[in-house]
Tab-separated table of C-alpha atoms in Angstrom:
chain	number	residue	atom	x	y	z
M	1	MET	CA	-83.609	34.691	-13.621
M	2	THR	CA	-84.468	38.140	-15.016
M	3	VAL	CA	-84.422	41.305	-12.928
M	4	LEU	CA	-88.234	41.384	-13.047
M	5	GLU	CA	-88.545	37.771	-11.930
M	6	ASP	CA	-86.060	38.464	-9.139
M	7	ARG	CA	-88.052	41.511	-7.953
M	8	ILE	CA	-91.327	39.577	-8.088
M	9	GLU	CA	-89.803	36.709	-6.115
M	10	MET	CA	-88.485	39.138	-3.472
M	11	ALA	CA	-91.894	40.849	-3.249
M	12	GLU	CA	-93.675	37.499	-2.925
M	13	GLU	CA	-91.297	36.417	-0.154
M	14	SER	CA	-91.909	39.614	1.767
M	15	GLY	CA	-95.663	39.407	1.173
M	16	GLU	CA	-95.634	42.759	-0.643
M	17	LEU	CA	-96.557	41.739	-4.187
M	18	THR	CA	-98.747	44.579	-5.417
M	19	LEU	CA	-99.908	45.850	-8.765
M	20	ASP	CA	-97.959	49.066	-8.150
M	21	ALA	CA	-94.724	47.119	-7.599
M	22	LEU	CA	-95.307	44.959	-10.657
M	23	PHE	CA	-96.124	47.876	-12.961
M	24	GLU	CA	-93.175	49.870	-11.631
M	25	SER	CA	-90.823	47.035	-12.570
M	26	LEU	CA	-92.521	46.472	-15.913
M	27	GLU	CA	-92.264	50.139	-16.905
M	28	ARG	CA	-88.489	49.859	-16.821
M	29	THR	CA	-88.269	46.592	-18.751
M	30	THR	CA	-91.063	46.682	-21.358
M	31	PRO	CA	-89.954	47.232	-24.962
M	32	GLU	CA	-91.302	50.320	-26.754
M	33	GLY	CA	-94.595	49.691	-28.564
M	34	TYR	CA	-95.801	46.922	-26.258
M	35	LYS	CA	-98.936	47.019	-24.143
M	36	VAL	CA	-98.660	45.455	-20.687
M	37	GLU	CA	-101.515	44.181	-18.535
M	38	ILE	CA	-101.743	42.036	-15.442
M	39	VAL	CA	-104.667	39.627	-15.437
M	40	GLU	CA	-105.165	37.497	-12.335
M	41	GLY	CA	-101.486	37.985	-11.464
M	42	ALA	CA	-100.197	36.909	-14.909
M	43	ILE	CA	-98.285	39.445	-17.006
M	44	PHE	CA	-99.258	39.850	-20.662
M	45	MET	CA	-97.255	41.887	-23.176
M	46	SER	CA	-98.422	42.332	-26.743
M	47	PRO	CA	-97.414	44.613	-29.609
M	48	GLN	CA	-99.987	46.905	-31.198
M	49	ARG	CA	-101.270	45.508	-34.502
M	50	ASP	CA	-102.615	47.648	-37.343
M	51	THR	CA	-106.090	46.026	-37.361
M	52	HIS	CA	-106.277	46.337	-33.591
M	53	TRP	CA	-105.378	50.039	-33.680
M	54	GLU	CA	-107.832	50.862	-36.496
M	55	ILE	CA	-110.767	49.448	-34.500
M	56	ILE	CA	-109.641	51.198	-31.297
M	57	LEU	CA	-109.299	54.525	-33.093
M	58	ASP	CA	-112.693	54.114	-34.781
M	59	ILE	CA	-114.389	53.501	-31.413
M	60	VAL	CA	-112.554	56.447	-29.802
M	61	GLU	CA	-113.496	58.779	-32.663
M	62	GLN	CA	-117.164	57.801	-32.380
M	63	LEU	CA	-117.173	58.284	-28.606
M	64	ARG	CA	-115.548	61.699	-29.084
M	65	THR	CA	-118.612	62.896	-31.038
M	66	LYS	CA	-120.511	62.758	-27.735
M	67	PHE	CA	-117.966	62.803	-24.900
M	68	PRO	CA	-115.097	65.186	-24.067
M	69	ARG	CA	-111.522	63.991	-24.587
M	70	LYS	CA	-110.809	63.897	-20.846
M	71	ARG	CA	-113.393	61.104	-20.393
M	72	VAL	CA	-112.184	58.808	-23.207
M	73	LYS	CA	-109.055	56.759	-22.418
M	74	SER	CA	-106.999	54.119	-24.197
M	75	ASP	CA	-104.382	51.804	-22.672
M	76	VAL	CA	-104.607	53.566	-19.292
M	77	ARG	CA	-104.150	51.358	-16.224
M	78	ILE	CA	-107.188	50.815	-14.032
M	79	ASP	CA	-107.207	48.227	-11.244
M	80	TYR	CA	-110.207	45.899	-11.110
M	81	PRO	CA	-111.608	43.448	-8.552
M	82	GLY	CA	-109.948	40.060	-8.270
M	83	HIS	CA	-106.403	38.880	-7.648
M	84	LEU	CA	-103.876	41.336	-9.141
M	85	ASN	CA	-106.013	42.728	-11.987
M	86	GLY	CA	-104.396	45.804	-13.525
M	87	PHE	CA	-105.949	46.286	-16.958
M	88	CYS	CA	-105.004	48.754	-19.683
M	89	SER	CA	-108.235	48.457	-21.665
M	90	ASP	CA	-108.244	49.345	-25.335
M	91	VAL	CA	-110.982	51.964	-24.821
M	92	THR	CA	-112.451	53.217	-21.537
M	93	LEU	CA	-115.104	55.845	-20.886
M	94	ILE	CA	-114.817	57.494	-17.472
M	95	ALA	CA	-117.873	58.985	-15.712
M	96	GLU	CA	-118.446	62.730	-15.715
M	97	GLY	CA	-116.866	64.320	-12.647
M	98	ALA	CA	-114.672	61.295	-11.825
M	99	GLU	CA	-111.428	62.041	-10.031
M	100	LYS	CA	-108.217	60.053	-9.807
M	101	THR	CA	-107.119	58.328	-6.626
M	102	PRO	CA	-104.332	59.899	-4.540
M	103	GLY	CA	-102.040	57.425	-6.342
M	104	GLY	CA	-103.008	58.917	-9.719
M	105	LEU	CA	-105.237	56.103	-11.015
M	106	TRP	CA	-108.845	56.139	-12.167
M	107	ARG	CA	-111.277	54.096	-10.064
M	108	CYS	CA	-112.977	51.103	-11.684
M	109	GLY	CA	-116.248	52.273	-10.109
M	110	ASP	CA	-116.092	55.349	-12.356
M	111	VAL	CA	-115.847	53.337	-15.587
M	112	GLU	CA	-119.017	53.474	-17.696
M	113	PHE	CA	-117.865	51.656	-20.848
M	114	VAL	CA	-115.010	49.397	-21.857
M	115	ALA	CA	-114.114	48.110	-25.319
M	116	GLU	CA	-111.537	45.394	-25.889
M	117	VAL	CA	-110.292	44.419	-29.345
M	118	ILE	CA	-109.337	40.765	-29.518
M	119	SER	CA	-105.739	39.689	-30.081
M	120	LYS	CA	-105.038	35.990	-30.663
M	121	GLY	CA	-102.658	35.646	-27.724
M	122	THR	CA	-104.900	37.292	-25.135
M	123	ALA	CA	-108.459	36.591	-26.375
M	124	HIS	CA	-109.132	34.225	-23.470
M	125	ASN	CA	-108.572	37.137	-21.058
M	126	ASP	CA	-111.127	39.378	-22.775
M	127	TYR	CA	-113.800	36.679	-22.944
M	128	GLY	CA	-113.047	35.246	-19.476
M	129	PRO	CA	-111.340	36.904	-16.488
M	130	LYS	CA	-111.671	40.468	-17.795
M	131	ARG	CA	-115.379	40.034	-18.471
M	132	THR	CA	-115.805	38.753	-14.909
M	133	ALA	CA	-113.778	41.626	-13.441
M	134	TYR	CA	-115.698	44.244	-15.450
M	135	ALA	CA	-119.028	42.735	-14.370
M	136	THR	CA	-117.897	42.534	-10.731
M	137	ALA	CA	-116.882	46.218	-10.932
M	138	GLU	CA	-120.347	46.877	-12.406
M	139	VAL	CA	-119.067	48.443	-15.624
M	140	PRO	CA	-122.417	49.116	-17.346
M	141	VAL	CA	-121.309	48.315	-20.917
M	142	TYR	CA	-118.537	45.961	-22.058
M	143	LEU	CA	-117.956	45.605	-25.793
M	144	ILE	CA	-115.624	43.026	-27.335
M	145	ALA	CA	-114.671	43.634	-30.972
M	146	ASP	CA	-113.355	40.413	-32.501
M	147	PRO	CA	-111.686	40.935	-35.905
M	148	TYR	CA	-111.175	37.159	-36.309
M	149	GLN	CA	-114.916	36.477	-36.027
M	150	GLY	CA	-115.892	39.798	-37.648
M	151	ARG	CA	-118.281	40.344	-34.761
M	152	CYS	CA	-118.901	42.493	-31.676
M	153	HIS	CA	-120.097	41.016	-28.390
M	154	ILE	CA	-121.970	43.521	-26.225
M	155	HIS	CA	-122.461	42.837	-22.511
M	156	THR	CA	-124.752	44.979	-20.363
M	157	ASP	CA	-126.634	44.896	-17.064
M	158	PRO	CA	-123.919	43.616	-14.692
M	159	LYS	CA	-125.217	41.529	-11.769
M	160	ASP	CA	-123.417	39.292	-9.300
M	161	GLY	CA	-120.137	39.156	-11.232
M	162	ASP	CA	-121.650	38.487	-14.664
M	163	TYR	CA	-123.573	40.307	-17.361
M	164	ALA	CA	-127.304	39.573	-17.543
M	165	VAL	CA	-127.616	40.686	-21.180
M	166	SER	CA	-125.262	39.654	-23.981
M	167	THR	CA	-125.769	40.243	-27.700
M	168	ARG	CA	-123.716	39.682	-30.842
M	169	VAL	CA	-123.544	41.950	-33.851
M	170	ASP	CA	-121.621	41.257	-37.064
M	171	PHE	CA	-119.177	43.887	-38.320
M	172	GLY	CA	-121.078	46.129	-40.722
M	173	THR	CA	-124.149	46.204	-38.461
M	174	ASP	CA	-124.765	49.104	-36.076
M	175	VAL	CA	-124.291	48.523	-32.337
M	176	ASP	CA	-127.237	50.279	-30.704
M	177	LEU	CA	-126.105	51.560	-27.304
M	178	THR	CA	-128.857	54.178	-27.006
M	179	GLY	CA	-130.516	52.381	-24.090
M	180	THR	CA	-127.260	52.482	-22.075
M	181	VAL	CA	-125.115	55.139	-20.384
M	182	VAL	CA	-123.196	55.452	-23.674
M	183	ASP	CA	-126.388	56.519	-25.492
M	184	LEU	CA	-125.121	56.355	-29.070
M	185	VAL	CA	-125.147	54.083	-32.091
M	186	LEU	CA	-121.691	52.664	-32.784
M	187	LYS	CA	-121.004	52.120	-36.493
M	188	THR	CA	-118.916	49.040	-37.317
M	189	ASP	CA	-118.835	49.405	-41.124
M	190	ASP	CA	-115.145	50.316	-41.131
M	191	PHE	CA	-113.961	47.735	-38.588
M	192	PRO	CA	-111.307	45.654	-40.398
M	193	ARG	CA	-111.087	41.881	-40.108
M	194	ASP	CA	-108.059	39.692	-39.476
């Protein structure tokens, strides 16, 4: 049994299993260059890939043409509704005037936009439990960039734990977010494919 597994088992036995306890343990044991998320209580670690990073950076750079740096985040932990959901989304846009909790975290209710770039090992999270958690938290715009399909999936208008509007756009076609809180056209011409 690893140290992390031992700590988790002790926390479960005492009834104190929390996202804070899990992330605290993971911070000490995660190899450099790996992203860690907890989705429905399951721990996922994945290394950053070049294609993944290029799409993330492209989205961040486009958001930065409209929004100040302090509102655009990448790989920053935010806890979402559901059982032990601590996500470190690829790109997050925080609402103007939002403030961190006393524990130093951003509130999911202050998230206006999330973008996730698909990785083979965790794609089911982005299309499934994360989509549900983002909709339940009423994140107005959720974009999935899938370099394997060469397509973006845009989800808007969250209602009752799901998104009422979902559209698909192939890489190379503009993603028109002007009717949303993001209010810009996202260019996908330079999004690489895997």
